[in-house]
XYZ file of C-alpha atoms in Angstrom:
454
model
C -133.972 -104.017 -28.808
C -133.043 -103.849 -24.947
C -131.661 -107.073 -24.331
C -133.996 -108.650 -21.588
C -132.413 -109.770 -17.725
C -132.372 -113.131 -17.410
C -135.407 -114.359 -15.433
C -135.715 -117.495 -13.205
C -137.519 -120.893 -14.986
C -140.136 -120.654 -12.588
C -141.182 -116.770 -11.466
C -142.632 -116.279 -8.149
C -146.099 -114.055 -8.855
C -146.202 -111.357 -6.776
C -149.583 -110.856 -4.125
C -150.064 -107.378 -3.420
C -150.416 -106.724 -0.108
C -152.801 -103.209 -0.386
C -154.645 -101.471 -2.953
C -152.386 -100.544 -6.094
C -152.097 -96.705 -6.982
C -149.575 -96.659 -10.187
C -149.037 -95.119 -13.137
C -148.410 -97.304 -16.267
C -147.216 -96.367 -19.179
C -147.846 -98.907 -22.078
C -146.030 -99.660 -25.284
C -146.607 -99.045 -28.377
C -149.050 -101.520 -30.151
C -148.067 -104.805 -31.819
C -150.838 -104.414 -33.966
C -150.707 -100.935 -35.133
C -146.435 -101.424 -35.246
C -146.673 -103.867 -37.939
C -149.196 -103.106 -40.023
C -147.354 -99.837 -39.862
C -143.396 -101.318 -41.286
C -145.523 -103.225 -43.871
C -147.072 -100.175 -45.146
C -143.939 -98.337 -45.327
C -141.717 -100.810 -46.566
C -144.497 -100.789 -49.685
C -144.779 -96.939 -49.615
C -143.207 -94.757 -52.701
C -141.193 -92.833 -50.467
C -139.692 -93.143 -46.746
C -141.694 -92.937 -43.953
C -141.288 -93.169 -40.123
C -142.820 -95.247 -37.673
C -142.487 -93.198 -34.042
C -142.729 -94.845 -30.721
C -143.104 -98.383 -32.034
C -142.925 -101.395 -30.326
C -139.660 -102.635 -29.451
C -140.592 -106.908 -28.760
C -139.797 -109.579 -30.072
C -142.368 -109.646 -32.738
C -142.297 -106.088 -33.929
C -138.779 -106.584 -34.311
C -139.283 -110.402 -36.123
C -141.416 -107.738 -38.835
C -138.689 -105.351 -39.035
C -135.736 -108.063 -39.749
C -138.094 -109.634 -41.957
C -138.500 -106.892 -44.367
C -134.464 -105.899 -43.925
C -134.195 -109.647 -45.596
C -136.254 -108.932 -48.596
C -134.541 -105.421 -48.996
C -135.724 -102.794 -46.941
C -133.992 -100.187 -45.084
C -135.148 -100.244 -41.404
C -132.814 -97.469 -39.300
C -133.896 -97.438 -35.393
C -133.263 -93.958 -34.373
C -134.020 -91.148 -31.626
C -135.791 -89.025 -33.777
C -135.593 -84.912 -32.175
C -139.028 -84.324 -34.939
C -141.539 -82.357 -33.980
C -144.193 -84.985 -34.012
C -145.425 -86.011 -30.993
C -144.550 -88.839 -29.152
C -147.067 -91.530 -28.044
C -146.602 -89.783 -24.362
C -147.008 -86.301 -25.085
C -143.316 -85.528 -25.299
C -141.251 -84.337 -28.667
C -139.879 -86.498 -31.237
C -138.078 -89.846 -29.139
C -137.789 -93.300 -30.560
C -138.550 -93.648 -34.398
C -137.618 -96.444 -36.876
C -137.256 -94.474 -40.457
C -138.601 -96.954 -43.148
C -136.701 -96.332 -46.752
C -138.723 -98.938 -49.225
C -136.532 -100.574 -51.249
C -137.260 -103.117 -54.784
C -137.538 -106.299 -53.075
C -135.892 -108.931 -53.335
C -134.177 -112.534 -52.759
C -133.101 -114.665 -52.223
C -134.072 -114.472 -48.360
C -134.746 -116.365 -45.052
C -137.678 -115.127 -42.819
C -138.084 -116.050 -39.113
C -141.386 -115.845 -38.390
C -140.839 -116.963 -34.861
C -144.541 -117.944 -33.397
C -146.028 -114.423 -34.546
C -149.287 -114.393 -36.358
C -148.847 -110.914 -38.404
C -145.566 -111.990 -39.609
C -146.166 -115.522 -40.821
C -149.652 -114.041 -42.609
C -148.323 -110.813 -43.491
C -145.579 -111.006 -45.437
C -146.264 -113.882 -47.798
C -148.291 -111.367 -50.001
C -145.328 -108.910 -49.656
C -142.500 -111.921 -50.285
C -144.831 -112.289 -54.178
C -143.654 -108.491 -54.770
C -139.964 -109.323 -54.338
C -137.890 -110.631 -57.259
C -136.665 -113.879 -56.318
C -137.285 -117.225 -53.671
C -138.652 -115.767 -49.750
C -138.095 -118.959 -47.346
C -140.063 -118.794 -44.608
C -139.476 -120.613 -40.928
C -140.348 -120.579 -37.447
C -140.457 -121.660 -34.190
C -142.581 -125.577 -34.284
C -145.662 -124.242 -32.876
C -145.599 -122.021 -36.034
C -146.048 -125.015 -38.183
C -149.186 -125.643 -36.632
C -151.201 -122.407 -36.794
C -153.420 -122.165 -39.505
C -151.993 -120.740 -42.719
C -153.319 -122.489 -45.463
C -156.105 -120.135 -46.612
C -153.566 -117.540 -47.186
C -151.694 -119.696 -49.525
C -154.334 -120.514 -51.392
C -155.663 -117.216 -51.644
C -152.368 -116.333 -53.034
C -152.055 -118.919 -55.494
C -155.324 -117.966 -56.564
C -154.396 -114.200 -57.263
C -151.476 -115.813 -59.300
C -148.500 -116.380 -56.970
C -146.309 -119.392 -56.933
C -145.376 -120.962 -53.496
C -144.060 -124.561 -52.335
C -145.019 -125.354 -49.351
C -144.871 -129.224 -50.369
C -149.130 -129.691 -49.965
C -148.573 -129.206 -45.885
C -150.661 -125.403 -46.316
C -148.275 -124.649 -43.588
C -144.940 -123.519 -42.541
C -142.358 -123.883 -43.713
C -142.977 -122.303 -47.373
C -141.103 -120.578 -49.798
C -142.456 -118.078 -51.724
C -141.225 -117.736 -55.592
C -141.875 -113.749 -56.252
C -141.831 -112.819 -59.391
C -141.606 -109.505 -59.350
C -145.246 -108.419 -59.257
C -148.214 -110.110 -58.218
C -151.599 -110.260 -60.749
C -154.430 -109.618 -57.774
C -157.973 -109.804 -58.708
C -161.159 -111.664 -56.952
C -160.224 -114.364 -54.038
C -162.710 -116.294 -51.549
C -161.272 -117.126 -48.404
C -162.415 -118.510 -45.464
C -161.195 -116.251 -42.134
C -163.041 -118.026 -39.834
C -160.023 -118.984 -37.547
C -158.268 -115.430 -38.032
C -158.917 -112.129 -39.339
C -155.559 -111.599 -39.893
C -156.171 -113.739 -43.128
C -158.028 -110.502 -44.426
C -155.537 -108.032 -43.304
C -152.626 -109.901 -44.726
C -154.665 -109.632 -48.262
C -155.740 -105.908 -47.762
C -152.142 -104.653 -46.747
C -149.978 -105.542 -49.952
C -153.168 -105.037 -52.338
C -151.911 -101.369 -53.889
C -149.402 -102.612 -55.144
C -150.784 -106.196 -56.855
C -151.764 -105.141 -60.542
C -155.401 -105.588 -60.480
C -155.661 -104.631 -56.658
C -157.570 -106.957 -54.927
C -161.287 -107.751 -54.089
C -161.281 -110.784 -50.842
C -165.030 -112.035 -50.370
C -165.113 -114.068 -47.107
C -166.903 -116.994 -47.169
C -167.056 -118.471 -43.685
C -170.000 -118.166 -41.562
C -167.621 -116.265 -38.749
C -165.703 -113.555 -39.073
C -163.386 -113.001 -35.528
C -161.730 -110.044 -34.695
C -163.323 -107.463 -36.936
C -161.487 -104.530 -35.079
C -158.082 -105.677 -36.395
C -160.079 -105.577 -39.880
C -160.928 -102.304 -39.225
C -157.333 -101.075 -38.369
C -155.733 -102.266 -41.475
C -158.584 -100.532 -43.790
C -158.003 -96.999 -41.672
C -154.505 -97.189 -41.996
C -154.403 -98.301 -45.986
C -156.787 -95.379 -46.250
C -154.502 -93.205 -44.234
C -151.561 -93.976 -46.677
C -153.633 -93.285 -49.692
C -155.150 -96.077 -50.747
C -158.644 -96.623 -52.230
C -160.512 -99.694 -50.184
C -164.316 -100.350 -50.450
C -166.158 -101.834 -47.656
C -169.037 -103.478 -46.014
C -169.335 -100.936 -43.676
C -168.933 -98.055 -45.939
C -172.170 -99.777 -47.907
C -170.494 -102.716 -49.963
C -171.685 -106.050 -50.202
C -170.818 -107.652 -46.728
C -167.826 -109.425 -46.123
C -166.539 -108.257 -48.906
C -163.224 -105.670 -49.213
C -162.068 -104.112 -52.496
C -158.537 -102.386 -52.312
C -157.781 -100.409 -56.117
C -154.499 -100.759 -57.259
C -151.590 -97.622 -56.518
C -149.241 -96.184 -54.520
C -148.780 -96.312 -50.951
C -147.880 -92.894 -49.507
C -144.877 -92.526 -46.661
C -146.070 -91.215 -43.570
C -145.023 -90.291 -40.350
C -147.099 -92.169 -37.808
C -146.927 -92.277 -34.204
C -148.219 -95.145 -32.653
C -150.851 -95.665 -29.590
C -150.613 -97.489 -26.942
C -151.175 -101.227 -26.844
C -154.388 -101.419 -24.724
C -154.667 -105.065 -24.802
C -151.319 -104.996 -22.814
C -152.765 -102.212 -20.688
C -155.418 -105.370 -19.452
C -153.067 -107.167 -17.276
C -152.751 -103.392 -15.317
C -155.997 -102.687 -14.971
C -157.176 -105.941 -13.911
C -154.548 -105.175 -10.919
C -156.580 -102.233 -10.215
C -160.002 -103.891 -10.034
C -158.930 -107.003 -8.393
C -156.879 -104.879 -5.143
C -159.828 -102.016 -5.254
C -156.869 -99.787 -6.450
C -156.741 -96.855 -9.141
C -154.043 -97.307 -12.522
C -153.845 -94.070 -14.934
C -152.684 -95.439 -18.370
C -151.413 -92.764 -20.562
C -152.607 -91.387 -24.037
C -155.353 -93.462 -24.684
C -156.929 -92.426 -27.585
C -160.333 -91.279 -27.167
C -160.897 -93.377 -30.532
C -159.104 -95.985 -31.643
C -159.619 -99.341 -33.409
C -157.790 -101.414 -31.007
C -159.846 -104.361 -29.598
C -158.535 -103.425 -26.161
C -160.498 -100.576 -25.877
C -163.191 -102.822 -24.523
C -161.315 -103.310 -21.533
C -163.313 -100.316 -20.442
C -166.757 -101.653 -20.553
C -166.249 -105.173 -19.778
C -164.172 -104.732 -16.505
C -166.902 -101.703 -15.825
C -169.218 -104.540 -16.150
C -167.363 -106.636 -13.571
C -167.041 -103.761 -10.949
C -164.850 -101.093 -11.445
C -165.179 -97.215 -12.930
C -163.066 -95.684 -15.521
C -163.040 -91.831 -16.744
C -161.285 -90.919 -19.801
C -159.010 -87.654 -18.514
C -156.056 -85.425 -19.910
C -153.887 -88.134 -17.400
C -155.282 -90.801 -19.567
C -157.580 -94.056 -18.474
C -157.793 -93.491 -14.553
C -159.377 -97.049 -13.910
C -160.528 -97.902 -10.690
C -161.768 -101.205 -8.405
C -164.166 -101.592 -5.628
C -162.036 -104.586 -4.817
C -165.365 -106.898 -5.708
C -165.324 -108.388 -8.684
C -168.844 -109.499 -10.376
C -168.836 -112.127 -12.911
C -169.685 -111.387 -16.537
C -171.579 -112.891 -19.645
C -169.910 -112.065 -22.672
C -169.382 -112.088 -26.224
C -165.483 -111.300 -26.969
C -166.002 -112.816 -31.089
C -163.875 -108.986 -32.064
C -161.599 -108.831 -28.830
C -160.501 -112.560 -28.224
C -156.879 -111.993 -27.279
C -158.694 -110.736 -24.292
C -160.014 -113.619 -23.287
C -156.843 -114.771 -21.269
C -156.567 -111.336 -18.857
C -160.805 -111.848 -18.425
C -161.130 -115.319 -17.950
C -158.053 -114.495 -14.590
C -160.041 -112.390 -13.275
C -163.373 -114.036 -13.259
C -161.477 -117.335 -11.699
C -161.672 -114.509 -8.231
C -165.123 -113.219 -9.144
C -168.213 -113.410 -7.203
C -170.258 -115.366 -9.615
C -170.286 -117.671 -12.634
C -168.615 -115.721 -15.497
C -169.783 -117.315 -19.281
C -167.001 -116.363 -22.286
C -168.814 -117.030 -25.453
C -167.497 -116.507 -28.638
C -163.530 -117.262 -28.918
C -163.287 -120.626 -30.879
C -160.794 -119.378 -32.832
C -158.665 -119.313 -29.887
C -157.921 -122.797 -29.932
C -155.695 -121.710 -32.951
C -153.582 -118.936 -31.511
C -149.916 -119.604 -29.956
C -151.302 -122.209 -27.961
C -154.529 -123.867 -27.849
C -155.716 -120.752 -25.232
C -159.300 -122.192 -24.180
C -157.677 -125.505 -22.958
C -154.557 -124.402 -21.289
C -156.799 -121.690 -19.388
C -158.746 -124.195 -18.381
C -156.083 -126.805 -17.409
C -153.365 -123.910 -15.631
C -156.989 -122.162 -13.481
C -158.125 -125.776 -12.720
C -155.051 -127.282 -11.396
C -154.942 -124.159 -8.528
C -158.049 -125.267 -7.360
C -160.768 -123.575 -10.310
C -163.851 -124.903 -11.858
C -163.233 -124.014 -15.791
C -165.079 -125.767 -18.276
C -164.507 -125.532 -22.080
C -167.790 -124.784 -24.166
C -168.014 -124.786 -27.999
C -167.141 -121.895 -28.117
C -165.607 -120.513 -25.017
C -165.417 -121.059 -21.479
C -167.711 -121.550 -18.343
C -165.796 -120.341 -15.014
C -166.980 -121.083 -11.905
C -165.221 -118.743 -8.690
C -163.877 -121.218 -6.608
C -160.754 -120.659 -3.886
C -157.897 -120.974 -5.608
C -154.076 -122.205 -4.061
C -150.346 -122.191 -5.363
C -148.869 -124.015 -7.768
C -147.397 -123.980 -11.033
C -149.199 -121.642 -14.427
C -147.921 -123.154 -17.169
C -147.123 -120.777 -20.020
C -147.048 -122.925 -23.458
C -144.667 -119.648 -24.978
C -147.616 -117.463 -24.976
C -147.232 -114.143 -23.371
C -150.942 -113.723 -22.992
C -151.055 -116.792 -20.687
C -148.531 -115.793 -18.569
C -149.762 -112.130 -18.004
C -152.980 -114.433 -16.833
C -151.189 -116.040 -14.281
C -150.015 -112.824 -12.749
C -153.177 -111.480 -12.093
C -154.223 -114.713 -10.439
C -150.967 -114.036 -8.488
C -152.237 -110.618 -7.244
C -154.936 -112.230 -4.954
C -153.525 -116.259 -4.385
C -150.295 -116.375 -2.688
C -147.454 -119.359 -3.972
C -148.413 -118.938 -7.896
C -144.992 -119.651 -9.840
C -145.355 -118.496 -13.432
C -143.671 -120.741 -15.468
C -141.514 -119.080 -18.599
C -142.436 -115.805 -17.481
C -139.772 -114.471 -20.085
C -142.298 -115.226 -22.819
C -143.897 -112.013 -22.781
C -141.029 -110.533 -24.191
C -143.352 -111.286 -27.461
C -144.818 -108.221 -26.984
C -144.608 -106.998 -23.793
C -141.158 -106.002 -22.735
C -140.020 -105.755 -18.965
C -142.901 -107.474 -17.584
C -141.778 -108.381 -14.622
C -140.041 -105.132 -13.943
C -143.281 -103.441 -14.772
C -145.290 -105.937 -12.770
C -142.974 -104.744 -9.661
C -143.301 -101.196 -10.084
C -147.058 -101.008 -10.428
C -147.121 -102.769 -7.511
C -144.602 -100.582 -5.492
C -146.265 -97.897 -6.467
C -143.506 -96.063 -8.801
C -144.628 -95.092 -12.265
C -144.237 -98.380 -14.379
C -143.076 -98.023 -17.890
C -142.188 -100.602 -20.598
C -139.819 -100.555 -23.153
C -140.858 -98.560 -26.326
C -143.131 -96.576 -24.645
């Protein structure tokens, strides 16, 4: 991974000055780039992974699954499959599955897919699979996955915390079978059951239980891309009992998969546009995709700007008014943050319903984006399930970050329109947005912005 310029402790936002009119090419997505290196690490054969995300969680995944055995070579592939911006072969990480094993140590840093994800992978590996984290780690929710586990016949100590740290003591194989488990506070409790379930013996069948079910999008992506390596899953939308996912037991094929855009980290871009009255083209958007962030292009429609779909990409553009919005964002919370900036410089009460779960994520998101909008001078209340933001004129100071990159993208699009916002621990959205602040800069210089792994 490109090692990242230093940055200052506190980072001057920059205000733009005149409408922006940029071209910004995105990474690859998070989402897509690990689901993708778990697949292929559990594949019969090698695969590759093409213009994945280079960050610091995609590359958490990819040291991970080096640990318990796999081979993980980061190459410039010259392939003729096409890259995620049009262009022949480029960056490419070939995945050569492995038998896993320990034992191993895991750094999960503060990322969600990897502390969920690979604890049903760690039960396929012969011998102990430690893992660690950063301290906020220890504090996200984790506990339904273990016992989920345990249920389908793994053995893990975690010492009764349901938490991190945990070792996992694979045997080899894991049984599978039926499991209830309660996703309310993450979907990625489903996915990280779905993903290793061709290979557990029995499969697996996962009934949730809850009475929510957040993020179903993210659901969605892991069944299309189990089903695109070959594996048999049953679901509620394909007429099965609801909430309820059956994977069948065998192999996971290698593929060669290029992967899209992130278009949650496209948000922080277009918001830019809308906010200045500018125009952003994002590249290769898919015209269908399962990525939550392709609702950016309704719901800032819905607060005032236009988009068109063209062989460019997403050409978004703003009036330079911005309306306020009532909204549900249950399957699209992460992008609650880049929304709830830009109604703080709306024209009318904006309502967020929805996002409990956020509470839950790297930081507690719903109270931090009300405590960082408030102290510049906003009127943000916290609901039971969202947030209530009132436009009021906003002033400098200090946007606290908490280490999550989502929070400090927020801050930057405050930054756009209020002059003397410092973004504190701007470096943090090196989780999975690389070169931020160089890409920030560009886009607002007008030079075609690209970040790294794009």
């Amino acid at each position: 991974m490109t090692e990242t310029p230093a940055l200052p402790a506190l980072w001057p936002a920059p205000t733009a000055d005149a409408a922006v009119r940029a071209t910004v090419t995105v990474p690859g997505s998070k989402s897509v780039t690990n689901r993708a290196l778990v697949l292929a690490a559990l594949a019969a054969e090698p695969g590759w992974v093409r213009w994945p995300l280079r960050s610091r969680d995609s590359q958490l995944m990819a040291d991970a699954l080096r640990a318990m055995g796999v081979g993980i070579e980061e190459t410039v592939s010259s392939s003729s499959a096409g890259s995620a911006n049009g262009a022949v072969g480029g960056e490419a990480w070939r995945v050569i599955p492995a038998a896993l094993h320990g034992p191993a140590t895991v750094d999960v840093g503060n990322a969600g897919t990897v502390m969920r994800f690979l604890p049903p992978v760690a039960t396929l590996a012969d011998g102990d699979i430690r893992f660690d984290g950063d301290p906020r780690s220890y504090e996200r929710p984790l506990g339904q996955v273990i016992d989920a586990l345990r249920t389908l016949g793994a053995r893990i100590d975690d010492d009764g915390r349901g938490a991190l740290p945990l070792t996992v003591q694979g045997g080899g194989a894991l049984e599978g079978g039926v499991v209830e488990i309660d996703a309310t506070n993450s979907s990625q409790f489903v996915s990280a059951l779905l993903l290793s379930a061709p290979r557990f013996n029995q499969g697996v069948e996962v009934r949730h239980v809850g009475t929510n079910l957040p993020s179903m999008p993210h659901i969605r992506m892991t069944v299309e891309m189990l089903r695109a390596a070959g594996a048999q899953v049953d679901t509620p939308e394909a007429g099965g009992e609801k909430n309820v996912w059956r994977v069948a037991p065998g192999a996971v094929l290698g593929r060669d998969l290029v992967v899209e855009p992130d278009l949650s980290n496209a948000q922080p871009f277009l918001a830019a546009a809308l906010i200045t009255g500018g125009t952003v083209t994002v590249p290769d958007w898919p015209r269908r995709t399962t990525q939550p962030g392709d609702a950016l292009r309704r719901i800032f429609t819905e607060m005032g700007g236009s988009c068109e779909l063209t062989d460019a990409g997403l050409v978004f553009t703003g009036t330079g008014k911005i309306h306020g919005i009532d909204v549900d964002l249950g399957e699209v919370g992460e992008l609650t943050p880049g929304i709830a900036a830009v109604a703080a410089l709306a024209d009318s009460e904006s309502v967020l319903r929805g996002v409990q779960h956020l509470r839950l994520h790297e930081t507690d998101r719903l109270a931090a984006l009300t405590k960082e909008i408030n102290a510049l001078g906003g009127d943000v209340t916290e609901t039971a399930d969202g947030l209530r933001i009132r436009p009021r004129p906003l002033h400098g100071g200090t946007f606290h970050t908490y280490d999550d990159h989502r929070m400090a993208t927020a801050g930057a699009v405050i930054g756009l329109a209020v002059e003397g916002v410092m973004i504190e621990n701007v470096a943090t959205t090196a989780k999975t947005l690389p070169d931020f602040p160089k890409m920030w800069a560009d886009m607002l210089s007008g030079d075609s912005a690209s970040g790294a792994g794009a």
